[in-house]
XYZ file of C-alpha atoms in Angstrom:
712
model
C 7.498 47.188 -164.572
C 10.281 44.649 -164.475
C 9.517 41.441 -162.631
C 12.103 40.389 -160.036
C 14.312 37.516 -161.077
C 13.156 34.189 -159.638
C 15.065 33.072 -156.581
C 17.660 30.387 -157.345
C 16.671 26.864 -156.425
C 18.170 25.690 -153.144
C 21.027 23.217 -153.582
C 19.969 19.587 -153.615
C 21.747 16.439 -152.536
C 22.684 13.840 -155.166
C 19.791 11.436 -155.633
C 21.295 8.460 -153.778
C 22.464 10.660 -150.919
C 19.053 12.324 -150.659
C 17.529 8.853 -150.276
C 20.206 7.806 -147.740
C 21.431 11.033 -146.109
C 23.111 9.517 -143.023
C 26.849 9.956 -143.542
C 27.682 6.971 -141.326
C 25.797 4.707 -143.753
C 28.405 5.447 -146.420
C 31.722 5.554 -144.621
C 33.486 4.448 -141.441
C 37.092 4.932 -140.275
C 38.713 1.889 -138.717
C 41.433 1.870 -136.065
C 43.660 -0.007 -138.526
C 44.115 3.072 -140.708
C 41.481 2.094 -143.244
C 38.291 3.616 -144.526
C 35.362 1.253 -145.005
C 33.103 2.359 -147.864
C 29.672 0.740 -148.086
C 27.831 1.713 -151.271
C 24.449 0.331 -152.266
C 25.619 -0.447 -155.800
C 27.199 -3.836 -156.410
C 30.128 -5.244 -158.342
C 28.965 -7.264 -161.337
C 32.247 -7.184 -163.247
C 32.007 -3.535 -164.278
C 34.735 -2.366 -161.887
C 32.456 -0.110 -159.872
C 34.098 -0.866 -156.514
C 37.427 0.359 -157.911
C 35.997 3.573 -159.348
C 34.125 4.356 -156.128
C 37.292 3.748 -154.114
C 39.091 6.254 -156.357
C 36.378 8.858 -155.815
C 36.544 8.419 -152.032
C 40.339 8.521 -152.019
C 40.340 11.777 -153.956
C 37.865 13.599 -151.756
C 39.418 12.345 -148.502
C 43.051 12.774 -149.624
C 44.030 9.207 -148.803
C 45.831 6.470 -150.689
C 43.336 4.266 -152.583
C 44.839 1.198 -150.910
C 43.473 2.425 -147.582
C 39.933 2.069 -148.912
C 38.129 -1.159 -148.052
C 34.983 -1.702 -150.081
C 32.192 -3.483 -148.176
C 29.698 -5.679 -150.028
C 26.158 -4.342 -150.188
C 23.782 -5.716 -147.582
C 20.310 -4.728 -146.452
C 21.651 -4.900 -142.882
C 24.083 -2.016 -143.277
C 24.369 -0.466 -146.751
C 22.470 2.522 -148.146
C 19.507 1.573 -150.297
C 20.518 2.534 -153.829
C 17.902 0.431 -155.556
C 19.327 -1.684 -158.346
C 22.702 -1.670 -160.092
C 21.512 -1.187 -163.663
C 21.214 1.230 -166.541
C 24.900 2.242 -166.404
C 23.963 4.519 -163.486
C 26.379 3.467 -160.748
C 28.901 6.240 -161.347
C 26.167 8.823 -161.830
C 24.251 7.853 -158.700
C 26.606 6.184 -156.242
C 29.674 8.075 -157.440
C 28.086 11.482 -157.030
C 26.633 10.576 -153.649
C 29.953 9.257 -152.372
C 31.879 12.238 -153.720
C 29.549 14.631 -151.908
C 29.554 12.605 -148.675
C 33.350 12.316 -148.600
C 33.780 16.030 -149.341
C 31.578 16.886 -146.363
C 33.279 14.330 -144.106
C 36.653 15.840 -145.035
C 35.405 19.259 -143.918
C 34.017 17.843 -140.672
C 37.377 16.303 -139.793
C 39.282 19.432 -140.773
C 37.086 21.461 -138.411
C 37.705 18.987 -135.591
C 41.443 19.007 -136.302
C 41.528 22.812 -136.273
C 39.925 22.837 -132.818
C 42.281 20.179 -131.437
C 45.461 21.704 -132.929
C 44.498 25.310 -132.279
C 45.063 26.516 -135.836
C 42.827 27.915 -138.514
C 41.145 25.410 -140.786
C 42.634 27.073 -143.870
C 46.136 26.386 -142.524
C 45.626 22.620 -142.551
C 46.526 20.123 -145.257
C 45.713 16.433 -145.600
C 48.075 13.863 -147.062
C 47.103 10.183 -146.991
C 44.787 10.818 -144.051
C 47.322 12.751 -141.971
C 46.161 16.287 -141.156
C 49.026 18.706 -140.587
C 49.518 22.413 -140.012
C 52.073 25.077 -139.048
C 54.795 24.083 -136.627
C 54.556 20.434 -137.618
C 51.340 19.928 -135.642
C 49.480 16.922 -136.876
C 46.707 14.439 -136.329
C 44.778 12.061 -138.598
C 41.355 10.800 -139.506
C 41.970 7.744 -137.363
C 43.066 9.692 -134.280
C 39.995 11.899 -134.546
C 37.504 9.163 -135.421
C 36.445 8.701 -131.792
C 35.724 12.435 -131.453
C 33.726 12.823 -134.670
C 30.241 11.426 -135.052
C 29.082 10.763 -138.594
C 25.584 9.962 -137.377
C 24.347 13.130 -139.035
C 22.626 13.891 -142.293
C 24.488 15.202 -145.316
C 24.281 18.915 -146.005
C 23.220 20.249 -149.421
C 25.562 22.686 -151.124
C 28.874 21.009 -150.272
C 31.370 21.575 -153.078
C 33.644 18.627 -153.891
C 37.073 19.227 -155.380
C 37.292 20.629 -158.871
C 38.658 18.257 -161.498
C 42.081 19.939 -161.565
C 42.634 19.115 -157.875
C 41.802 15.413 -158.134
C 44.859 13.188 -158.013
C 43.328 9.724 -158.258
C 40.214 10.023 -160.426
C 41.105 10.209 -164.084
C 43.954 7.725 -163.720
C 43.985 3.987 -164.351
C 44.511 2.079 -161.115
C 44.446 -1.713 -160.662
C 41.004 -3.222 -160.205
C 40.275 -4.217 -156.605
C 38.341 -7.342 -157.588
C 40.788 -8.802 -160.116
C 43.500 -10.438 -157.924
C 41.055 -12.855 -156.282
C 39.726 -13.855 -159.701
C 43.170 -14.273 -161.251
C 44.488 -16.363 -158.344
C 41.276 -18.421 -158.023
C 40.426 -17.253 -154.530
C 36.758 -17.769 -153.635
C 35.213 -14.424 -154.535
C 32.193 -15.640 -156.510
C 29.127 -16.913 -154.672
C 29.508 -20.209 -156.543
C 32.748 -20.862 -154.631
C 31.505 -19.959 -151.145
C 30.749 -22.449 -148.392
C 28.961 -22.024 -145.070
C 29.257 -24.227 -142.000
C 26.854 -27.175 -142.197
C 25.775 -26.247 -145.704
C 23.276 -28.430 -147.578
C 22.518 -28.404 -151.298
C 19.201 -27.946 -153.045
C 17.810 -28.418 -156.539
C 14.418 -27.376 -157.928
C 12.197 -29.413 -160.250
C 10.736 -27.477 -163.177
C 8.772 -28.571 -166.266
C 10.066 -28.707 -169.822
C 6.833 -27.343 -171.304
C 6.101 -23.677 -170.799
C 4.011 -22.997 -167.687
C 3.013 -26.618 -167.153
C 1.463 -27.407 -163.769
C 2.652 -30.178 -161.462
C -0.260 -32.636 -161.362
C 1.260 -35.478 -159.356
C 4.566 -36.080 -157.591
C 5.827 -39.457 -156.371
C 8.611 -38.858 -153.848
C 9.757 -42.404 -153.034
C 12.655 -42.476 -155.472
C 14.054 -39.167 -154.241
C 13.685 -40.153 -150.591
C 15.723 -43.311 -151.124
C 18.673 -41.424 -152.649
C 21.919 -41.446 -150.656
C 22.368 -38.200 -148.745
C 18.697 -37.244 -149.039
C 17.434 -34.674 -146.491
C 14.023 -33.403 -147.636
C 11.520 -32.970 -150.431
C 9.755 -29.606 -150.534
C 6.514 -29.134 -152.427
C 4.117 -26.195 -152.538
C 1.753 -26.408 -155.510
C 3.875 -26.634 -158.663
C 7.023 -25.633 -156.801
C 9.026 -28.713 -155.861
C 12.615 -29.378 -154.931
C 15.018 -31.502 -152.933
C 17.580 -30.872 -150.222
C 20.575 -33.175 -149.764
C 23.946 -33.377 -148.080
C 26.024 -32.892 -151.243
C 25.583 -31.523 -154.748
C 25.902 -35.008 -156.201
C 23.211 -36.294 -153.840
C 20.943 -33.363 -154.703
C 21.326 -34.067 -158.426
C 20.563 -37.768 -157.900
C 17.482 -36.980 -155.796
C 16.267 -34.469 -158.379
C 16.685 -37.040 -161.156
C 14.566 -39.497 -159.181
C 11.989 -36.832 -158.379
C 11.703 -35.931 -162.065
C 10.824 -39.542 -162.876
C 7.948 -39.371 -160.405
C 6.496 -36.095 -161.720
C 3.406 -35.738 -163.908
C 2.798 -32.382 -165.568
C -0.062 -30.712 -167.421
C 0.443 -29.836 -171.088
C 1.394 -26.217 -170.447
C 0.636 -23.168 -172.564
C 1.521 -22.668 -176.260
C 4.410 -20.473 -177.370
C 4.387 -18.292 -180.510
C 5.854 -19.424 -183.815
C 9.568 -18.676 -183.878
C 9.999 -18.093 -187.598
C 7.877 -14.935 -187.939
C 8.209 -13.062 -184.684
C 7.381 -9.720 -186.271
C 3.921 -10.903 -187.285
C 3.354 -12.376 -183.838
C 4.394 -9.168 -182.076
C 2.189 -6.989 -184.276
C -0.863 -9.225 -183.803
C -0.912 -9.154 -179.995
C -2.984 -6.871 -177.766
C -0.862 -3.933 -176.775
C -0.652 -0.597 -175.034
C 0.311 2.138 -177.494
C 2.179 5.277 -176.473
C 3.404 8.260 -178.473
C 6.981 8.707 -177.316
C 7.822 11.896 -179.196
C 6.406 14.021 -181.999
C 7.883 17.007 -183.798
C 6.343 18.917 -186.711
C 8.432 20.541 -189.426
C 8.502 24.337 -189.392
C 8.201 24.349 -193.184
C 7.173 20.940 -194.519
C 8.934 19.959 -197.707
C 7.566 18.123 -200.704
C 7.715 14.343 -200.379
C 9.145 12.742 -203.502
C 9.391 9.227 -202.071
C 8.924 7.296 -198.836
C 11.250 4.490 -197.783
C 9.739 1.876 -195.453
C 11.863 -0.682 -193.671
C 11.357 -3.238 -190.906
C 14.115 -4.361 -188.535
C 13.843 -7.148 -185.974
C 15.751 -8.712 -183.158
C 14.924 -12.084 -181.551
C 14.556 -13.013 -177.913
C 18.047 -12.932 -176.396
C 19.234 -14.893 -173.359
C 21.494 -13.545 -170.643
C 23.572 -16.704 -171.160
C 25.539 -16.064 -167.988
C 28.710 -18.145 -168.027
C 27.939 -19.611 -164.589
C 24.366 -20.627 -163.747
C 22.622 -18.583 -161.067
C 23.317 -19.494 -157.449
C 22.148 -18.436 -153.980
C 22.357 -19.489 -150.337
C 19.753 -19.085 -147.598
C 19.553 -19.874 -143.903
C 16.605 -19.662 -141.525
C 17.005 -18.846 -137.837
C 13.573 -19.109 -136.209
C 11.416 -16.668 -138.200
C 14.330 -14.764 -139.746
C 16.132 -15.583 -142.970
C 19.562 -14.567 -144.315
C 20.113 -14.702 -148.078
C 23.391 -14.533 -150.007
C 22.885 -13.600 -153.656
C 24.386 -12.074 -156.779
C 21.211 -10.061 -157.360
C 21.741 -6.557 -158.711
C 19.280 -5.138 -156.173
C 19.448 -6.528 -152.638
C 16.769 -4.215 -151.256
C 14.395 -4.847 -154.147
C 14.841 -8.604 -153.812
C 14.171 -8.303 -150.086
C 10.899 -6.500 -150.825
C 9.668 -9.345 -153.040
C 10.805 -12.005 -150.585
C 8.817 -10.241 -147.872
C 5.657 -10.389 -150.005
C 6.056 -14.094 -150.782
C 7.024 -15.084 -147.229
C 4.528 -12.725 -145.551
C 7.317 -11.432 -143.315
C 8.336 -7.895 -142.351
C 11.373 -6.763 -144.313
C 13.266 -6.410 -141.026
C 13.187 -10.206 -140.701
C 15.065 -10.659 -143.975
C 18.735 -9.884 -144.613
C 19.943 -9.976 -148.204
C 23.694 -9.821 -148.715
C 25.429 -9.445 -152.060
C 28.181 -11.693 -153.352
C 29.642 -11.481 -156.814
C 28.384 -13.876 -159.462
C 29.980 -14.974 -162.718
C 27.780 -13.031 -165.107
C 24.798 -10.836 -164.271
C 23.896 -7.841 -166.442
C 20.163 -7.469 -166.253
C 17.345 -9.436 -164.699
C 18.640 -12.972 -165.121
C 17.857 -15.805 -162.689
C 19.863 -14.413 -159.756
C 16.690 -13.237 -157.991
C 14.696 -16.363 -158.877
C 17.281 -18.723 -157.407
C 17.336 -16.690 -154.203
C 13.657 -17.441 -153.572
C 14.297 -21.082 -154.487
C 16.987 -21.246 -151.809
C 14.764 -19.566 -149.224
C 11.876 -21.988 -149.826
C 14.106 -25.069 -149.713
C 15.966 -23.831 -146.629
C 12.708 -23.942 -144.669
C 13.107 -27.724 -144.614
C 16.782 -27.661 -143.551
C 16.360 -27.371 -139.778
C 18.336 -24.156 -139.546
C 21.211 -25.291 -141.770
C 22.125 -23.109 -144.770
C 21.085 -24.370 -148.207
C 22.936 -23.607 -151.416
C 20.958 -23.806 -154.677
C 22.545 -23.644 -158.102
C 20.542 -23.796 -161.301
C 21.517 -26.107 -164.145
C 22.638 -24.818 -167.517
C 19.346 -26.039 -168.971
C 17.355 -24.187 -166.317
C 19.366 -21.016 -166.788
C 18.723 -21.022 -170.541
C 15.021 -21.884 -170.377
C 13.561 -20.470 -167.154
C 15.359 -17.141 -166.651
C 13.809 -14.020 -168.188
C 14.922 -13.124 -171.723
C 15.586 -9.850 -173.464
C 12.424 -9.037 -175.409
C 12.082 -9.626 -179.140
C 11.458 -6.441 -181.130
C 9.943 -5.453 -184.449
C 10.745 -1.901 -185.525
C 9.312 -0.115 -188.556
C 10.814 3.119 -189.838
C 9.406 5.285 -192.611
C 11.489 8.137 -194.001
C 10.065 10.778 -196.351
C 12.601 12.130 -198.851
C 12.375 15.176 -201.085
C 13.487 15.292 -204.709
C 17.134 15.733 -203.640
C 16.967 12.703 -201.328
C 16.992 14.796 -198.151
C 14.972 13.583 -195.176
C 11.797 15.601 -194.600
C 9.919 13.270 -192.242
C 10.642 10.296 -189.976
C 8.266 7.788 -188.361
C 9.438 5.079 -185.985
C 7.185 2.348 -184.519
C 8.166 -0.390 -182.065
C 6.365 -3.617 -181.169
C 7.796 -5.462 -178.200
C 7.066 -6.919 -174.815
C 8.021 -4.689 -171.944
C 11.671 -4.738 -170.947
C 11.393 -4.582 -167.153
C 9.875 -6.973 -164.603
C 12.481 -6.711 -161.871
C 11.674 -7.521 -158.255
C 10.642 -4.904 -155.734
C 8.824 -2.540 -158.050
C 5.216 -3.687 -157.745
C 2.668 -4.882 -155.227
C 3.188 -8.419 -156.549
C 6.489 -10.313 -156.677
C 8.398 -10.885 -159.917
C 10.070 -14.151 -158.867
C 9.544 -17.434 -160.699
C 8.738 -19.634 -157.693
C 6.086 -17.139 -156.582
C 4.085 -18.017 -159.721
C 4.336 -21.754 -158.948
C 3.018 -21.930 -155.365
C -0.229 -23.625 -154.368
C -1.650 -20.128 -153.929
C 0.257 -18.507 -156.773
C 0.913 -14.839 -157.290
C -0.123 -13.566 -160.737
C 2.559 -13.618 -163.404
C 3.875 -10.137 -163.987
C 3.645 -8.747 -167.527
C 6.753 -6.684 -168.216
C 6.427 -2.934 -168.420
C 8.693 -0.197 -169.740
C 10.478 2.424 -167.644
C 9.385 5.976 -168.373
C 11.217 7.766 -171.163
C 12.463 10.241 -168.534
C 14.210 7.282 -166.874
C 15.709 6.055 -170.124
C 12.719 4.184 -171.545
C 12.370 0.471 -172.205
C 11.330 -0.781 -175.631
C 11.498 2.863 -176.721
C 15.022 3.448 -175.387
C 17.108 5.368 -177.946
C 14.166 5.552 -180.370
C 14.218 9.365 -180.625
C 16.801 10.313 -183.268
C 19.782 12.368 -182.173
C 20.025 13.734 -185.674
C 18.739 17.100 -186.865
C 15.644 15.919 -188.719
C 12.790 18.341 -189.540
C 9.976 16.161 -188.162
C 9.368 12.845 -186.488
C 6.741 10.695 -184.856
C 7.845 7.931 -182.474
C 5.423 5.416 -180.989
C 5.771 2.280 -178.904
C 3.392 -0.688 -178.760
C 3.987 -2.682 -175.567
C 2.449 -6.140 -175.616
C 0.062 -6.880 -172.755
C 0.484 -10.646 -173.173
C 3.739 -12.446 -172.421
C 3.917 -16.136 -173.403
C 7.709 -15.930 -173.197
C 9.000 -14.331 -170.015
C 10.911 -11.109 -170.635
C 12.647 -8.590 -168.445
C 15.702 -6.377 -168.340
C 18.651 -7.374 -170.517
C 21.573 -5.050 -171.118
C 20.499 -1.889 -173.055
C 16.794 -2.872 -172.925
C 15.419 -1.600 -176.267
C 18.495 0.506 -176.988
C 20.274 -2.110 -179.078
C 17.294 -2.711 -181.350
C 16.466 0.955 -181.863
C 20.021 2.085 -182.589
C 20.390 -0.848 -184.999
C 17.227 0.253 -186.821
C 17.986 3.977 -186.917
C 21.613 3.599 -187.956
C 20.739 0.980 -190.595
C 18.041 3.207 -192.052
C 20.416 6.167 -192.213
C 22.939 4.010 -194.040
C 20.274 2.938 -196.506
C 19.392 6.568 -197.212
C 23.062 7.551 -197.545
C 23.581 4.676 -199.995
C 20.513 5.786 -201.956
C 22.044 9.259 -202.186
C 25.525 7.980 -202.979
C 26.842 9.907 -199.966
C 29.582 8.766 -197.608
C 27.794 7.474 -194.467
C 30.192 9.227 -192.070
C 29.780 12.551 -193.860
C 26.012 11.992 -193.977
C 25.850 11.585 -190.208
C 28.096 14.547 -189.470
C 25.941 16.712 -191.717
C 22.861 15.856 -189.646
C 24.394 16.310 -186.176
C 24.690 19.534 -184.186
C 25.960 18.009 -180.942
C 29.730 18.536 -181.013
C 30.402 15.670 -178.611
C 28.536 13.371 -180.990
C 30.497 14.703 -183.943
C 33.761 14.277 -182.028
C 33.299 10.558 -181.335
C 32.354 9.872 -184.965
C 35.363 11.802 -186.256
C 37.674 10.118 -183.716
C 36.535 6.588 -184.613
C 36.733 7.333 -188.333
C 40.206 8.843 -188.054
C 41.574 5.993 -185.954
C 40.141 3.410 -188.367
C 41.473 5.296 -191.411
C 37.981 5.710 -192.866
C 37.494 4.589 -195.500
C 40.089 2.033 -196.646
C 40.333 0.992 -200.273
C 37.735 -1.556 -201.362
C 38.763 -5.209 -201.149
C 36.675 -8.182 -202.319
C 34.629 -9.630 -199.474
C 35.756 -6.978 -196.965
C 33.301 -4.375 -195.697
C 33.343 -1.351 -193.422
C 30.432 0.126 -191.531
C 29.705 2.977 -189.144
C 27.405 3.031 -186.130
C 26.748 5.779 -183.595
C 24.616 6.274 -180.503
C 24.357 8.018 -177.186
C 23.124 5.602 -174.547
C 19.589 6.590 -173.458
C 20.231 9.796 -175.451
C 21.592 11.234 -172.182
C 24.563 9.006 -171.304
C 27.826 7.972 -172.932
C 28.535 8.735 -176.583
C 29.960 5.933 -178.702
C 30.875 5.599 -182.372
C 32.144 2.435 -184.050
C 33.804 1.483 -187.302
C 33.425 -2.237 -188.012
C 35.593 -4.190 -190.438
C 34.072 -7.499 -191.485
C 34.924 -10.338 -193.811
C 32.230 -12.269 -195.642
C 33.376 -15.891 -195.816
C 31.148 -18.915 -195.186
C 29.935 -16.908 -192.214
C 30.446 -13.278 -191.328
C 33.630 -12.686 -189.366
C 34.188 -9.380 -187.603
C 37.887 -8.654 -188.021
C 38.162 -5.351 -186.186
C 36.081 -2.854 -184.218
C 37.413 0.670 -183.754
C 35.483 2.648 -181.158
C 35.543 6.149 -179.744
C 33.716 6.923 -176.513
C 32.955 9.979 -174.403
C 31.733 9.332 -170.833
C 32.528 12.792 -169.484
C 35.000 12.405 -166.629
C 36.517 8.928 -166.828
C 37.202 7.984 -163.194
C 39.311 4.965 -164.207
C 40.152 5.232 -167.931
C 41.314 1.628 -168.167
C 38.080 0.506 -166.523
C 36.019 2.533 -168.997
C 37.913 1.048 -171.930
C 37.355 -2.449 -170.501
C 33.634 -1.783 -170.325
C 33.484 -0.490 -173.893
C 35.494 -3.496 -175.093
C 33.273 -5.928 -173.196
C 30.109 -4.364 -174.582
C 31.528 -4.451 -178.101
C 32.377 -8.151 -177.867
C 29.017 -9.045 -176.340
C 27.223 -7.089 -179.067
C 29.231 -8.940 -181.710
C 27.996 -12.203 -180.217
C 24.401 -10.952 -180.235
C 24.664 -9.799 -183.854
C 26.246 -12.929 -185.296
C 24.948 -15.796 -183.169
C 22.483 -15.291 -180.343
C 18.826 -16.227 -180.673
C 16.541 -18.011 -178.229
C 15.078 -21.056 -179.989
C 11.696 -22.600 -179.190
C 8.900 -24.698 -180.604
C 5.236 -24.377 -179.690
C 5.715 -26.179 -176.353
C 9.105 -25.271 -174.895
C 12.377 -23.393 -175.113
C 14.770 -25.614 -177.084
C 18.029 -23.617 -176.847
C 18.993 -24.979 -173.437
C 22.750 -25.406 -173.907
C 25.724 -23.899 -175.696
C 25.155 -26.086 -178.772
C 21.676 -24.678 -179.369
C 22.529 -21.207 -178.074
C 26.055 -20.547 -179.329
C 27.946 -17.478 -178.191
C 31.104 -15.933 -179.606
C 34.190 -18.103 -179.106
C 37.586 -16.714 -178.163
C 38.834 -17.561 -181.649
C 36.069 -15.371 -183.104
C 36.648 -12.290 -180.958
C 37.570 -9.302 -183.137
C 40.481 -6.974 -182.578
C 39.033 -4.090 -180.547
C 40.558 -0.625 -180.249
C 39.012 2.079 -178.068
C 39.805 5.777 -178.082
C 38.551 7.533 -174.983
C 37.788 11.245 -175.249
C 38.544 12.659 -171.804
C 36.319 15.444 -170.502
C 37.272 15.802 -166.804
C 35.081 18.878 -166.274
C 31.873 17.065 -167.305
C 30.058 14.815 -164.826
C 30.789 11.133 -165.483
C 28.280 8.656 -166.885
C 28.379 4.867 -167.183
C 30.021 3.019 -170.046
C 28.814 -0.587 -169.833
C 25.933 -0.357 -172.310
C 27.153 2.379 -174.639
C 28.695 0.144 -177.324
C 25.962 -2.427 -177.967
C 23.710 -0.475 -180.329
C 26.479 1.228 -182.328
C 28.418 -2.045 -182.731
C 25.269 -3.852 -183.907
C 24.595 -1.190 -186.522
C 28.222 -0.924 -187.630
C 28.451 -4.676 -188.282
C 25.151 -4.712 -190.187
C 26.255 -1.749 -192.286
C 29.626 -3.397 -192.941
C 27.859 -6.543 -194.175
C 26.028 -4.424 -196.743
C 29.281 -2.746 -197.756
C 30.958 -6.140 -198.262
C 28.149 -8.118 -199.889
C 25.669 -5.563 -201.200
C 22.967 -7.271 -199.118
C 21.014 -5.566 -196.363
C 20.190 -7.914 -193.450
C 17.505 -6.359 -191.275
C 16.721 -9.382 -189.089
C 19.138 -10.278 -186.310
C 21.214 -12.355 -185.886
C 23.141 -12.003 -189.143
C 23.658 -15.657 -189.981
C 24.350 -17.428 -193.260
C 20.649 -18.298 -193.526
C 19.608 -14.671 -192.989
C 22.044 -13.482 -195.653
C 20.724 -16.034 -198.171
C 17.150 -15.001 -197.358
C 18.047 -11.332 -197.851
C 19.712 -12.135 -201.187
C 16.538 -13.829 -202.364
C 14.568 -10.660 -201.594
C 17.041 -8.366 -203.364
């Protein structure tokens, strides 16, 4: 007897809309002929406010210039968690598209009733709703008659791709004019009435405790307002930035610290990582259907160092107390999550705290933006109701903010007699890659660990593989291999503070996998592009590799000292596809001459914006590969400025070309982190092609190349 087919699942709302179903939380029509859009995702330079405006304009049939994007705030915006993981288009974009599609239908129904015509006879052009006989109204005329204080309805069908007129086209970025014309858009440039300035005193040695503090020198500084101390947290408040710096300098002279806690040895991080207590997890395992004979096993180890966010402008925040309520202005990527941690530290209900986003000059991961917000809140308690602005120093930014975790990755590949892969084993040792605020019962903010009654220091964890993973991100091969075993060893100690940095473990794992594949291809004498294509079934993956190779003219004739390398990845194995051909020149140092990339993000809402994101990721990855490494001795972080932590200079930026494969009928995904792993691998593989030396330890410096030559 045939079983009845299971009933189809009821339609579901997009995840962000399900969490914030009230339509009025997303959109409001103003009497001035504008639409105010208030997403919970924030602008951190990725162009999200422009792309979201395009989505809204399409679904509402209005000109994009009518859309006014409102900064995220816990007082009014939907709670979309944190802006991270290249998820803004997937989460906020889908929610906004659905909400606007439903709002359009609501207004059409109201217009049909007012105009006395059928809803199917109505059209909308730039917000004007018209029908037969030249009858017309508009969103703005009807706004007083339509209440959006209702929950979104599942099953609404937004426009199909062919009917979208704005998405899929490059429009000017909303946030760029202010930045080009030096108007105060960044939090660093903002002022509030009666604003004071604060600075926080922190030790040079890791986790040293404040034993004694003499305040006389700081109190005698011109413009001095207050000294704040709570355990090892100490800071000053003054009338001007100059006065705050002078008071801090005097306060530092009067401070006595404990010795602190030892840091690991910098020169052999792999051994350190492997020797620490850890939590081991099998990420994926697949057995071969017919195991082949193993003729040889290749074992390789790849490492990356601790990496700093190295934000161009140090972190900054403002806070103001009014009685028992506090208002915070911040460039945090998660205003609601920051509010949750502030509530724990301050022992206040979340309703007493307002956190409002302002753009900052560089924030792509858990840098010090959240830490400085708590600093400002604590110092503002002594300001008598006046707002206090706190900006970290360059030294503080480079030593006290969380870092991207160091990684040691071992890969073993079993080969048969013909050099074909029969087995693959991938092991990762790393601290966790996530200790963001708002995700635990304890706060993840630096000052919270320093108070007289301190909160315990959080040891970073890893997101679940279903959410993209952390240290294990991108560790499962996309290639058609007969068997594999992937395991992750997350350290349960954390002498150096780590948290989310762009790509989390994705950069390290793609670097390792793509380097190992190149090594096997070289062992076989097979072209590395052909080798990859032969092991891939996913046609979108094959398309980006073929597109990058074709655009780069793979493979040019051999020239002395010039090398070419390929790298490929799909971010989180579920997001954007990206393939890269790197052209490098081996001189005194490695110079990346050109990067040719192909990317597939599904529907590209703003193609120029997607290309900008791919370009930016490629340049940042080049800097990571060639230069960036957190330096430290056994007592302290020593890379506290641009001299000790160099980043790529403008004169060193490679020529970057991006080919975007448009797929308007496939849901869009984010682009910001897609290029990092493939670019890292492509440069490393190009170095081998140029010099015949395989560098497996990042960054690829002159010293690392010499060390690799000595091992060859």
